């Protein structure tokens, strides 16, 4: 006989155990879109203790929706090796343009990241950061349902050595830091420079260049990088997102070694 009480106890105990395990980590990533998932994979692969907090019910951000709901993504030559590494099948559409299923790409990024040891919490959103000693030292999190229902309920705090803002177009974590530090970001003006209109070629290039530290110990990757350091959007070409996630992981791995 299946005992409902065991199911209930198992779910509550295991869910709590997982969250308790991540009250402290090396790296927390806000957002489980393509760039955050790629960053999580490359960090976890090197033994870094990392978790992603995702506001939505399902991970993937803008990836599963492909382009205007056609379930396909385009990836350019520079990022083909990441498709290979993650095991995403693709075909060459025109020279240097590869097409993959947006659903398969999302599923395999999630699977690879979690297999490598990256923990993923859905339905939790990042609403603020901890700043101590002039640097970001953690995240302030709450259940997504709390803000959806406009409930006045205090959040909880988790502590990490580094944070990655992978929240996409809105760069939500950097935005809150900009506001609370009154414009002390590591951008030329100290403020967010904002995203520009569509230009796929420039956007794909700048997104990788702009993948860097936006405030001490707070990095940006993916579309958030162009929103913070100023660059155009690029639509459903995803090479830049994958390359940006890989780049931010490499930068943080170096810093973790330097600051040991
Ligand atoms: O938007 P998203 O997919 O970000 P990305 O990795 O990729 C961008 C592309 O999908 C696309 C594009 C391609 O050319 O431009 O837009 O940069 O994923 C961001 C994820 O972050 C979650 C959000 O639900 C989404 O899954 N998110 C946003 N704000 C928060 C958050 C927050 N405050 N806390 C937790 N998750």
PDB file of C-alpha atoms and ligand atoms in Angstrom:
ATOM      1  CA  UNK A   1       0.000   0.000   0.000  1.00  0.00           C
ATOM      2  CA  UNK A   2       1.340   3.394  -0.931  1.00  0.00           C
ATOM      3  CA  UNK A   3       1.360   5.654   2.121  1.00  0.00           C
ATOM      4  CA  UNK A   4       0.552   9.313   1.358  1.00  0.00           C
ATOM      5  CA  UNK A   5       2.320  10.401   4.538  1.00  0.00           C
ATOM      6  CA  UNK A   6       5.640   9.051   3.249  1.00  0.00           C
ATOM      7  CA  UNK A   7       5.196  10.963  -0.016  1.00  0.00           C
ATOM      8  CA  UNK A   8       4.488  14.163   1.895  1.00  0.00           C
ATOM      9  CA  UNK A   9       7.370  13.728   4.330  1.00  0.00           C
ATOM     10  CA  UNK A  10       9.759  12.821   1.498  1.00  0.00           C
ATOM     11  CA  UNK A  11       8.858  15.884  -0.543  1.00  0.00           C
ATOM     12  CA  UNK A  12       9.106  18.296   2.385  1.00  0.00           C
ATOM     13  CA  UNK A  13      12.294  16.838   3.852  1.00  0.00           C
ATOM     14  CA  UNK A  14      14.132  16.533   0.547  1.00  0.00           C
ATOM     15  CA  UNK A  15      13.008  19.983  -0.652  1.00  0.00           C
ATOM     16  CA  UNK A  16      14.189  21.536   2.589  1.00  0.00           C
ATOM     17  CA  UNK A  17      17.431  19.591   2.557  1.00  0.00           C
ATOM     18  CA  UNK A  18      18.234  20.886  -0.926  1.00  0.00           C
ATOM     19  CA  UNK A  19      17.529  24.495  -0.057  1.00  0.00           C
ATOM     20  CA  UNK A  20      19.420  24.258   3.241  1.00  0.00           C
ATOM     21  CA  UNK A  21      22.413  22.870   1.334  1.00  0.00           C
ATOM     22  CA  UNK A  22      22.459  26.103  -0.683  1.00  0.00           C
ATOM     23  CA  UNK A  23      22.213  28.701   2.050  1.00  0.00           C
ATOM     24  CA  UNK A  24      25.894  29.088   1.160  1.00  0.00           C
ATOM     25  CA  UNK A  25      27.698  28.388  -2.121  1.00  0.00           C
ATOM     26  CA  UNK A  26      30.606  29.545  -4.254  1.00  0.00           C
ATOM     27  CA  UNK A  27      28.344  31.027  -6.928  1.00  0.00           C
ATOM     28  CA  UNK A  28      24.675  31.849  -7.267  1.00  0.00           C
ATOM     29  CA  UNK A  29      23.162  32.538 -10.665  1.00  0.00           C
ATOM     30  CA  UNK A  30      19.928  34.498 -11.057  1.00  0.00           C
ATOM     31  CA  UNK A  31      18.003  33.163 -14.052  1.00  0.00           C
ATOM     32  CA  UNK A  32      17.920  29.783 -15.798  1.00  0.00           C
ATOM     33  CA  UNK A  33      17.878  31.036 -19.382  1.00  0.00           C
ATOM     34  CA  UNK A  34      20.436  29.754 -21.890  1.00  0.00           C
ATOM     35  CA  UNK A  35      23.288  31.913 -20.561  1.00  0.00           C
ATOM     36  CA  UNK A  36      22.646  31.066 -16.897  1.00  0.00           C
ATOM     37  CA  UNK A  37      22.340  27.343 -17.615  1.00  0.00           C
ATOM     38  CA  UNK A  38      25.550  27.352 -19.665  1.00  0.00           C
ATOM     39  CA  UNK A  39      27.367  29.217 -16.891  1.00  0.00           C
ATOM     40  CA  UNK A  40      26.020  26.727 -14.339  1.00  0.00           C
ATOM     41  CA  UNK A  41      27.267  23.800 -16.412  1.00  0.00           C
ATOM     42  CA  UNK A  42      30.799  25.111 -16.931  1.00  0.00           C
ATOM     43  CA  UNK A  43      31.128  26.115 -13.267  1.00  0.00           C
ATOM     44  CA  UNK A  44      29.803  22.827 -11.891  1.00  0.00           C
ATOM     45  CA  UNK A  45      31.990  20.847 -14.291  1.00  0.00           C
ATOM     46  CA  UNK A  46      35.024  22.319 -12.520  1.00  0.00           C
ATOM     47  CA  UNK A  47      33.727  21.383  -9.074  1.00  0.00           C
ATOM     48  CA  UNK A  48      32.395  24.829  -8.173  1.00  0.00           C
ATOM     49  CA  UNK A  49      29.423  24.770  -5.787  1.00  0.00           C
ATOM     50  CA  UNK A  50      26.773  26.582  -7.790  1.00  0.00           C
ATOM     51  CA  UNK A  51      23.010  26.969  -7.848  1.00  0.00           C
ATOM     52  CA  UNK A  52      20.591  28.788 -10.103  1.00  0.00           C
ATOM     53  CA  UNK A  53      17.485  30.548  -8.803  1.00  0.00           C
ATOM     54  CA  UNK A  54      14.781  30.767 -11.446  1.00  0.00           C
ATOM     55  CA  UNK A  55      11.605  32.784 -11.047  1.00  0.00           C
ATOM     56  CA  UNK A  56       9.534  30.785 -13.521  1.00  0.00           C
ATOM     57  CA  UNK A  57       7.971  27.341 -13.163  1.00  0.00           C
ATOM     58  CA  UNK A  58      10.162  25.987 -15.950  1.00  0.00           C
ATOM     59  CA  UNK A  59      13.792  26.680 -16.779  1.00  0.00           C
ATOM     60  CA  UNK A  60      14.909  27.886 -20.209  1.00  0.00           C
ATOM     61  CA  UNK A  61      13.985  31.572 -20.286  1.00  0.00           C
ATOM     62  CA  UNK A  62      13.596  32.715 -23.886  1.00  0.00           C
ATOM     63  CA  UNK A  63      15.077  29.581 -25.418  1.00  0.00           C
ATOM     64  CA  UNK A  64      12.173  27.092 -25.715  1.00  0.00           C
ATOM     65  CA  UNK A  65      10.040  29.695 -27.499  1.00  0.00           C
ATOM     66  CA  UNK A  66      12.545  29.800 -30.378  1.00  0.00           C
ATOM     67  CA  UNK A  67      11.830  32.598 -32.825  1.00  0.00           C
ATOM     68  CA  UNK A  68       8.226  33.811 -32.807  1.00  0.00           C
ATOM     69  CA  UNK A  69       7.162  30.393 -31.446  1.00  0.00           C
ATOM     70  CA  UNK A  70       8.809  28.402 -34.245  1.00  0.00           C
ATOM     71  CA  UNK A  71      10.630  25.899 -32.028  1.00  0.00           C
ATOM     72  CA  UNK A  72      14.050  26.421 -33.585  1.00  0.00           C
ATOM     73  CA  UNK A  73      17.172  28.369 -32.710  1.00  0.00           C
ATOM     74  CA  UNK A  74      20.129  29.464 -34.804  1.00  0.00           C
ATOM     75  CA  UNK A  75      23.699  29.174 -33.574  1.00  0.00           C
ATOM     76  CA  UNK A  76      26.687  30.520 -35.444  1.00  0.00           C
ATOM     77  CA  UNK A  77      30.030  28.838 -36.088  1.00  0.00           C
ATOM     78  CA  UNK A  78      31.813  30.345 -33.048  1.00  0.00           C
ATOM     79  CA  UNK A  79      29.503  28.495 -30.643  1.00  0.00           C
ATOM     80  CA  UNK A  80      29.198  25.203 -32.508  1.00  0.00           C
ATOM     81  CA  UNK A  81      31.658  23.532 -30.131  1.00  0.00           C
ATOM     82  CA  UNK A  82      29.288  24.294 -27.228  1.00  0.00           C
ATOM     83  CA  UNK A  83      26.430  22.559 -29.081  1.00  0.00           C
ATOM     84  CA  UNK A  84      28.766  19.562 -29.420  1.00  0.00           C
ATOM     85  CA  UNK A  85      29.808  19.707 -25.770  1.00  0.00           C
ATOM     86  CA  UNK A  86      26.204  19.832 -24.537  1.00  0.00           C
ATOM     87  CA  UNK A  87      25.103  17.162 -27.029  1.00  0.00           C
ATOM     88  CA  UNK A  88      22.535  19.320 -28.836  1.00  0.00           C
ATOM     89  CA  UNK A  89      21.888  17.968 -32.329  1.00  0.00           C
ATOM     90  CA  UNK A  90      21.977  20.489 -35.177  1.00  0.00           C
ATOM     91  CA  UNK A  91      22.151  20.801 -38.914  1.00  0.00           C
ATOM     92  CA  UNK A  92      23.915  23.333 -41.094  1.00  0.00           C
ATOM     93  CA  UNK A  93      21.310  25.556 -42.694  1.00  0.00           C
ATOM     94  CA  UNK A  94      23.693  27.823 -44.592  1.00  0.00           C
ATOM     95  CA  UNK A  95      27.419  28.012 -44.226  1.00  0.00           C
ATOM     96  CA  UNK A  96      28.199  28.889 -40.596  1.00  0.00           C
ATOM     97  CA  UNK A  97      24.525  28.973 -39.506  1.00  0.00           C
ATOM     98  CA  UNK A  98      23.407  25.938 -37.514  1.00  0.00           C
ATOM     99  CA  UNK A  99      19.787  25.153 -36.599  1.00  0.00           C
ATOM    100  CA  UNK A 100      18.707  23.187 -33.546  1.00  0.00           C
ATOM    101  CA  UNK A 101      15.425  22.418 -31.803  1.00  0.00           C
ATOM    102  CA  UNK A 102      14.769  25.048 -29.135  1.00  0.00           C
ATOM    103  CA  UNK A 103      13.141  22.382 -26.953  1.00  0.00           C
ATOM    104  CA  UNK A 104      16.031  19.953 -27.243  1.00  0.00           C
ATOM    105  CA  UNK A 105      18.560  22.717 -26.639  1.00  0.00           C
ATOM    106  CA  UNK A 106      16.747  23.778 -23.462  1.00  0.00           C
ATOM    107  CA  UNK A 107      16.276  20.235 -22.171  1.00  0.00           C
ATOM    108  CA  UNK A 108      19.900  19.306 -22.787  1.00  0.00           C
ATOM    109  CA  UNK A 109      21.281  22.464 -21.185  1.00  0.00           C
ATOM    110  CA  UNK A 110      19.219  21.750 -18.060  1.00  0.00           C
ATOM    111  CA  UNK A 111      20.244  18.120 -18.057  1.00  0.00           C
ATOM    112  CA  UNK A 112      23.962  18.809 -18.593  1.00  0.00           C
ATOM    113  CA  UNK A 113      24.063  21.529 -15.937  1.00  0.00           C
ATOM    114  CA  UNK A 114      22.314  19.358 -13.346  1.00  0.00           C
ATOM    115  CA  UNK A 115      24.311  16.242 -14.218  1.00  0.00           C
ATOM    116  CA  UNK A 116      27.476  18.271 -13.683  1.00  0.00           C
ATOM    117  CA  UNK A 117      26.231  19.172 -10.177  1.00  0.00           C
ATOM    118  CA  UNK A 118      24.604  22.569 -10.677  1.00  0.00           C
ATOM    119  CA  UNK A 119      21.515  22.813  -8.443  1.00  0.00           C
ATOM    120  CA  UNK A 120      18.449  24.474  -9.911  1.00  0.00           C
ATOM    121  CA  UNK A 121      15.662  26.020  -7.862  1.00  0.00           C
ATOM    122  CA  UNK A 122      12.553  27.031  -9.780  1.00  0.00           C
ATOM    123  CA  UNK A 123       9.755  29.299  -8.525  1.00  0.00           C
ATOM    124  CA  UNK A 124      12.217  31.360  -6.490  1.00  0.00           C
ATOM    125  CA  UNK A 125      13.075  34.898  -7.471  1.00  0.00           C
ATOM    126  CA  UNK A 126      15.985  37.115  -6.617  1.00  0.00           C
ATOM    127  CA  UNK A 127      14.791  40.430  -5.275  1.00  0.00           C
ATOM    128  CA  UNK A 128      17.924  41.986  -3.800  1.00  0.00           C
ATOM    129  CA  UNK A 129      21.585  41.367  -2.972  1.00  0.00           C
ATOM    130  CA  UNK A 130      23.756  41.442   0.124  1.00  0.00           C
ATOM    131  CA  UNK A 131      26.528  44.045  -0.136  1.00  0.00           C
ATOM    132  CA  UNK A 132      29.260  43.912   2.509  1.00  0.00           C
ATOM    133  CA  UNK A 133      32.814  45.218   2.361  1.00  0.00           C
ATOM    134  CA  UNK A 134      32.009  46.967  -0.922  1.00  0.00           C
ATOM    135  CA  UNK A 135      31.141  43.757  -2.717  1.00  0.00           C
ATOM    136  CA  UNK A 136      28.193  41.517  -3.408  1.00  0.00           C
ATOM    137  CA  UNK A 137      28.172  38.644  -0.930  1.00  0.00           C
ATOM    138  CA  UNK A 138      24.844  36.952  -1.550  1.00  0.00           C
ATOM    139  CA  UNK A 139      21.253  37.100  -2.667  1.00  0.00           C
ATOM    140  CA  UNK A 140      17.912  37.945  -1.159  1.00  0.00           C
ATOM    141  CA  UNK A 141      15.331  35.443  -2.375  1.00  0.00           C
ATOM    142  CA  UNK A 142      11.658  34.736  -2.035  1.00  0.00           C
ATOM    143  CA  UNK A 143       9.042  32.478  -3.571  1.00  0.00           C
ATOM    144  CA  UNK A 144       7.793  33.876  -6.883  1.00  0.00           C
ATOM    145  CA  UNK A 145       4.248  33.385  -5.631  1.00  0.00           C
ATOM    146  CA  UNK A 146       4.822  35.996  -2.924  1.00  0.00           C
ATOM    147  CA  UNK A 147       5.352  38.846  -5.389  1.00  0.00           C
ATOM    148  CA  UNK A 148       2.691  37.465  -7.759  1.00  0.00           C
ATOM    149  CA  UNK A 149       0.144  37.679  -4.950  1.00  0.00           C
ATOM    150  CA  UNK A 150       1.573  41.004  -3.689  1.00  0.00           C
ATOM    151  CA  UNK A 151       2.015  39.510  -0.245  1.00  0.00           C
ATOM    152  CA  UNK A 152       3.958  41.459   2.338  1.00  0.00           C
ATOM    153  CA  UNK A 153       6.310  38.653   3.404  1.00  0.00           C
ATOM    154  CA  UNK A 154       9.982  39.096   4.188  1.00  0.00           C
ATOM    155  CA  UNK A 155      12.477  37.199   2.042  1.00  0.00           C
ATOM    156  CA  UNK A 156      15.467  35.079   3.123  1.00  0.00           C
ATOM    157  CA  UNK A 157      19.175  35.509   2.399  1.00  0.00           C
ATOM    158  CA  UNK A 158      21.758  33.138   0.920  1.00  0.00           C
ATOM    159  CA  UNK A 159      25.505  33.787   0.902  1.00  0.00           C
ATOM    160  CA  UNK A 160      28.015  33.265  -1.921  1.00  0.00           C
ATOM    161  CA  UNK A 161      31.455  34.365  -3.085  1.00  0.00           C
ATOM    162  CA  UNK A 162      30.158  35.467  -6.472  1.00  0.00           C
ATOM    163  CA  UNK A 163      26.810  36.222  -8.083  1.00  0.00           C
ATOM    164  CA  UNK A 164      25.882  36.114 -11.767  1.00  0.00           C
ATOM    165  CA  UNK A 165      23.028  38.177 -13.165  1.00  0.00           C
ATOM    166  CA  UNK A 166      21.633  36.051 -15.999  1.00  0.00           C
ATOM    167  CA  UNK A 167      18.134  37.525 -15.811  1.00  0.00           C
ATOM    168  CA  UNK A 168      18.010  38.558 -19.479  1.00  0.00           C
ATOM    169  CA  UNK A 169      16.779  41.845 -20.927  1.00  0.00           C
ATOM    170  CA  UNK A 170      15.862  43.392 -17.571  1.00  0.00           C
ATOM    171  CA  UNK A 171      19.181  42.716 -15.784  1.00  0.00           C
ATOM    172  CA  UNK A 172      17.186  42.694 -12.576  1.00  0.00           C
ATOM    173  CA  UNK A 173      20.010  42.048 -10.132  1.00  0.00           C
ATOM    174  CA  UNK A 174      22.263  44.767 -11.543  1.00  0.00           C
ATOM    175  CA  UNK A 175      19.298  47.122 -11.669  1.00  0.00           C
ATOM    176  CA  UNK A 176      18.735  46.782  -7.930  1.00  0.00           C
ATOM    177  CA  UNK A 177      22.458  47.294  -7.248  1.00  0.00           C
ATOM    178  CA  UNK A 178      22.480  50.403  -9.447  1.00  0.00           C
ATOM    179  CA  UNK A 179      19.561  51.803  -7.476  1.00  0.00           C
ATOM    180  CA  UNK A 180      20.822  50.920  -4.033  1.00  0.00           C
ATOM    181  CA  UNK A 181      24.405  52.088  -4.600  1.00  0.00           C
ATOM    182  CA  UNK A 182      23.179  55.250  -6.345  1.00  0.00           C
ATOM    183  CA  UNK A 183      25.024  54.503  -9.561  1.00  0.00           C
ATOM    184  CA  UNK A 184      28.289  52.809  -8.541  1.00  0.00           C
ATOM    185  CA  UNK A 185      28.344  50.128 -11.232  1.00  0.00           C
ATOM    186  CA  UNK A 186      31.586  49.311 -13.057  1.00  0.00           C
ATOM    187  CA  UNK A 187      30.238  50.942 -16.223  1.00  0.00           C
ATOM    188  CA  UNK A 188      31.651  54.224 -17.609  1.00  0.00           C
ATOM    189  CA  UNK A 189      28.770  56.227 -16.066  1.00  0.00           C
ATOM    190  CA  UNK A 190      28.218  54.030 -13.021  1.00  0.00           C
ATOM    191  CA  UNK A 191      24.713  53.389 -14.366  1.00  0.00           C
ATOM    192  CA  UNK A 192      23.181  50.828 -16.710  1.00  0.00           C
ATOM    193  CA  UNK A 193      23.753  51.863 -20.312  1.00  0.00           C
ATOM    194  CA  UNK A 194      20.648  50.057 -21.637  1.00  0.00           C
ATOM    195  CA  UNK A 195      19.845  47.733 -24.483  1.00  0.00           C
ATOM    196  CA  UNK A 196      19.794  48.988 -28.071  1.00  0.00           C
ATOM    197  CA  UNK A 197      17.560  48.038 -31.021  1.00  0.00           C
ATOM    198  CA  UNK A 198      18.061  44.867 -33.038  1.00  0.00           C
ATOM    199  CA  UNK A 199      21.447  44.346 -34.673  1.00  0.00           C
ATOM    200  CA  UNK A 200      22.277  40.655 -34.589  1.00  0.00           C
ATOM    201  CA  UNK A 201      25.892  40.884 -35.718  1.00  0.00           C
ATOM    202  CA  UNK A 202      26.917  43.633 -33.288  1.00  0.00           C
ATOM    203  CA  UNK A 203      24.767  42.234 -30.475  1.00  0.00           C
ATOM    204  CA  UNK A 204      26.330  38.793 -30.706  1.00  0.00           C
ATOM    205  CA  UNK A 205      29.826  40.297 -30.560  1.00  0.00           C
ATOM    206  CA  UNK A 206      29.195  42.781 -27.761  1.00  0.00           C
ATOM    207  CA  UNK A 207      27.375  40.281 -25.593  1.00  0.00           C
ATOM    208  CA  UNK A 208      30.588  38.333 -25.174  1.00  0.00           C
ATOM    209  CA  UNK A 209      32.712  41.482 -24.698  1.00  0.00           C
ATOM    210  CA  UNK A 210      30.235  42.788 -22.102  1.00  0.00           C
ATOM    211  CA  UNK A 211      30.253  39.586 -20.111  1.00  0.00           C
ATOM    212  CA  UNK A 212      32.181  40.857 -17.096  1.00  0.00           C
ATOM    213  CA  UNK A 213      32.010  42.194 -13.563  1.00  0.00           C
ATOM    214  CA  UNK A 214      29.337  44.886 -13.203  1.00  0.00           C
ATOM    215  CA  UNK A 215      29.949  45.521  -9.506  1.00  0.00           C
ATOM    216  CA  UNK A 216      32.555  43.872  -7.262  1.00  0.00           C
ATOM    217  CA  UNK A 217      31.752  40.123  -7.212  1.00  0.00           C
ATOM    218  CA  UNK A 218      28.641  40.556  -9.378  1.00  0.00           C
ATOM    219  CA  UNK A 219      29.050  39.399 -12.991  1.00  0.00           C
ATOM    220  CA  UNK A 220      26.618  39.708 -15.881  1.00  0.00           C
ATOM    221  CA  UNK A 221      26.091  37.279 -18.731  1.00  0.00           C
ATOM    222  CA  UNK A 222      23.648  36.796 -21.588  1.00  0.00           C
ATOM    223  CA  UNK A 223      21.265  39.553 -22.594  1.00  0.00           C
ATOM    224  CA  UNK A 224      21.810  41.244 -19.225  1.00  0.00           C
ATOM    225  CA  UNK A 225      25.390  41.993 -20.324  1.00  0.00           C
ATOM    226  CA  UNK A 226      24.189  44.143 -23.227  1.00  0.00           C
ATOM    227  CA  UNK A 227      21.532  45.765 -21.043  1.00  0.00           C
ATOM    228  CA  UNK A 228      24.173  46.767 -18.504  1.00  0.00           C
ATOM    229  CA  UNK A 229      27.114  47.695 -20.726  1.00  0.00           C
ATOM    230  CA  UNK A 230      25.081  48.922 -23.716  1.00  0.00           C
ATOM    231  CA  UNK A 231      24.576  46.787 -26.815  1.00  0.00           C
ATOM    232  CA  UNK A 232      21.831  45.794 -29.226  1.00  0.00           C
ATOM    233  CA  UNK A 233      19.438  42.875 -29.012  1.00  0.00           C
ATOM    234  CA  UNK A 234      19.878  40.046 -31.466  1.00  0.00           C
ATOM    235  CA  UNK A 235      16.746  37.862 -31.628  1.00  0.00           C
ATOM    236  CA  UNK A 236      16.749  34.077 -31.831  1.00  0.00           C
ATOM    237  CA  UNK A 237      20.418  33.525 -32.536  1.00  0.00           C
ATOM    238  CA  UNK A 238      21.826  31.920 -29.407  1.00  0.00           C
ATOM    239  CA  UNK A 239      25.573  31.507 -29.941  1.00  0.00           C
ATOM    240  CA  UNK A 240      26.288  34.658 -27.950  1.00  0.00           C
ATOM    241  CA  UNK A 241      24.249  33.386 -24.989  1.00  0.00           C
ATOM    242  CA  UNK A 242      26.177  30.112 -24.898  1.00  0.00           C
ATOM    243  CA  UNK A 243      29.569  31.806 -25.344  1.00  0.00           C
ATOM    244  CA  UNK A 244      28.695  34.389 -22.703  1.00  0.00           C
ATOM    245  CA  UNK A 245      27.703  31.699 -20.177  1.00  0.00           C
ATOM    246  CA  UNK A 246      30.944  29.834 -20.841  1.00  0.00           C
ATOM    247  CA  UNK A 247      32.989  33.034 -20.561  1.00  0.00           C
ATOM    248  CA  UNK A 248      31.498  34.105 -17.231  1.00  0.00           C
ATOM    249  CA  UNK A 249      32.165  30.646 -15.794  1.00  0.00           C
ATOM    250  CA  UNK A 250      35.827  30.874 -16.858  1.00  0.00           C
ATOM    251  CA  UNK A 251      36.206  34.364 -15.354  1.00  0.00           C
ATOM    252  CA  UNK A 252      34.723  33.300 -12.026  1.00  0.00           C
ATOM    253  CA  UNK A 253      36.796  30.112 -11.885  1.00  0.00           C
ATOM    254  CA  UNK A 254      39.951  32.258 -12.273  1.00  0.00           C
ATOM    255  CA  UNK A 255      38.797  34.652  -9.552  1.00  0.00           C
ATOM    256  CA  UNK A 256      37.936  31.815  -7.180  1.00  0.00           C
ATOM    257  CA  UNK A 257      41.501  30.534  -7.612  1.00  0.00           C
ATOM    258  CA  UNK A 258      43.055  34.012  -7.185  1.00  0.00           C
ATOM    259  CA  UNK A 259      41.029  34.845  -4.083  1.00  0.00           C
ATOM    260  CA  UNK A 260      41.445  31.502  -2.329  1.00  0.00           C
TER     261      UNK A 260
HETATM  262  O1  LIG B   1      15.703  35.903 -20.847  1.00  0.00           O
HETATM  263  P1  LIG B   1      16.564  34.718 -20.726  1.00  0.00           P
HETATM  264  O2  LIG B   1      16.414  33.637 -21.707  1.00  0.00           O
HETATM  265  O3  LIG B   1      18.080  35.266 -20.621  1.00  0.00           O
HETATM  266  P2  LIG B   1      19.434  34.961 -21.414  1.00  0.00           P
HETATM  267  O4  LIG B   1      20.085  33.748 -20.902  1.00  0.00           O
HETATM  268  O5  LIG B   1      18.950  34.659 -22.908  1.00  0.00           O
HETATM  269  C1  LIG B   1      18.310  35.620 -23.677  1.00  0.00           C
HETATM  270  C2  LIG B   1      17.535  34.923 -24.777  1.00  0.00           C
HETATM  271  O6  LIG B   1      16.622  33.992 -24.271  1.00  0.00           O
HETATM  272  C3  LIG B   1      16.779  35.862 -25.678  1.00  0.00           C
HETATM  273  C4  LIG B   1      17.656  36.539 -26.616  1.00  0.00           C
HETATM  274  C5  LIG B   1      18.379  35.652 -27.598  1.00  0.00           C
HETATM  275  O7  LIG B   1      18.974  36.378 -28.541  1.00  0.00           O
HETATM  276  O8  LIG B   1      17.788  37.728 -26.588  1.00  0.00           O
HETATM  277  O9  LIG B   1      15.992  36.767 -24.906  1.00  0.00           O
HETATM  278  O10 LIG B   1      20.184  36.235 -21.398  1.00  0.00           O
HETATM  279  O11 LIG B   1      16.378  34.063 -19.285  1.00  0.00           O
HETATM  280  C6  LIG B   1      16.379  34.838 -18.123  1.00  0.00           C
HETATM  281  C7  LIG B   1      15.744  34.027 -17.019  1.00  0.00           C
HETATM  282  O12 LIG B   1      15.849  34.741 -15.814  1.00  0.00           O
HETATM  283  C8  LIG B   1      14.628  34.608 -15.087  1.00  0.00           C
HETATM  284  C9  LIG B   1      13.544  34.575 -16.153  1.00  0.00           C
HETATM  285  O13 LIG B   1      12.374  33.955 -15.668  1.00  0.00           O
HETATM  286  C10 LIG B   1      14.244  33.771 -17.246  1.00  0.00           C
HETATM  287  O14 LIG B   1      13.995  32.386 -17.135  1.00  0.00           O
HETATM  288  N1  LIG B   1      14.558  35.759 -14.195  1.00  0.00           N
HETATM  289  C11 LIG B   1      14.360  37.063 -14.524  1.00  0.00           C
HETATM  290  N2  LIG B   1      14.397  37.838 -13.446  1.00  0.00           N
HETATM  291  C12 LIG B   1      14.616  37.004 -12.384  1.00  0.00           C
HETATM  292  C13 LIG B   1      14.736  35.680 -12.867  1.00  0.00           C
HETATM  293  C14 LIG B   1      14.774  37.197 -10.986  1.00  0.00           C
HETATM  294  N3  LIG B   1      14.694  38.397 -10.424  1.00  0.00           N
HETATM  295  N4  LIG B   1      15.002  36.114 -10.202  1.00  0.00           N
HETATM  296  C15 LIG B   1      15.079  34.865 -10.753  1.00  0.00           C
HETATM  297  N5  LIG B   1      14.946  34.620 -12.075  1.00  0.00           N
END
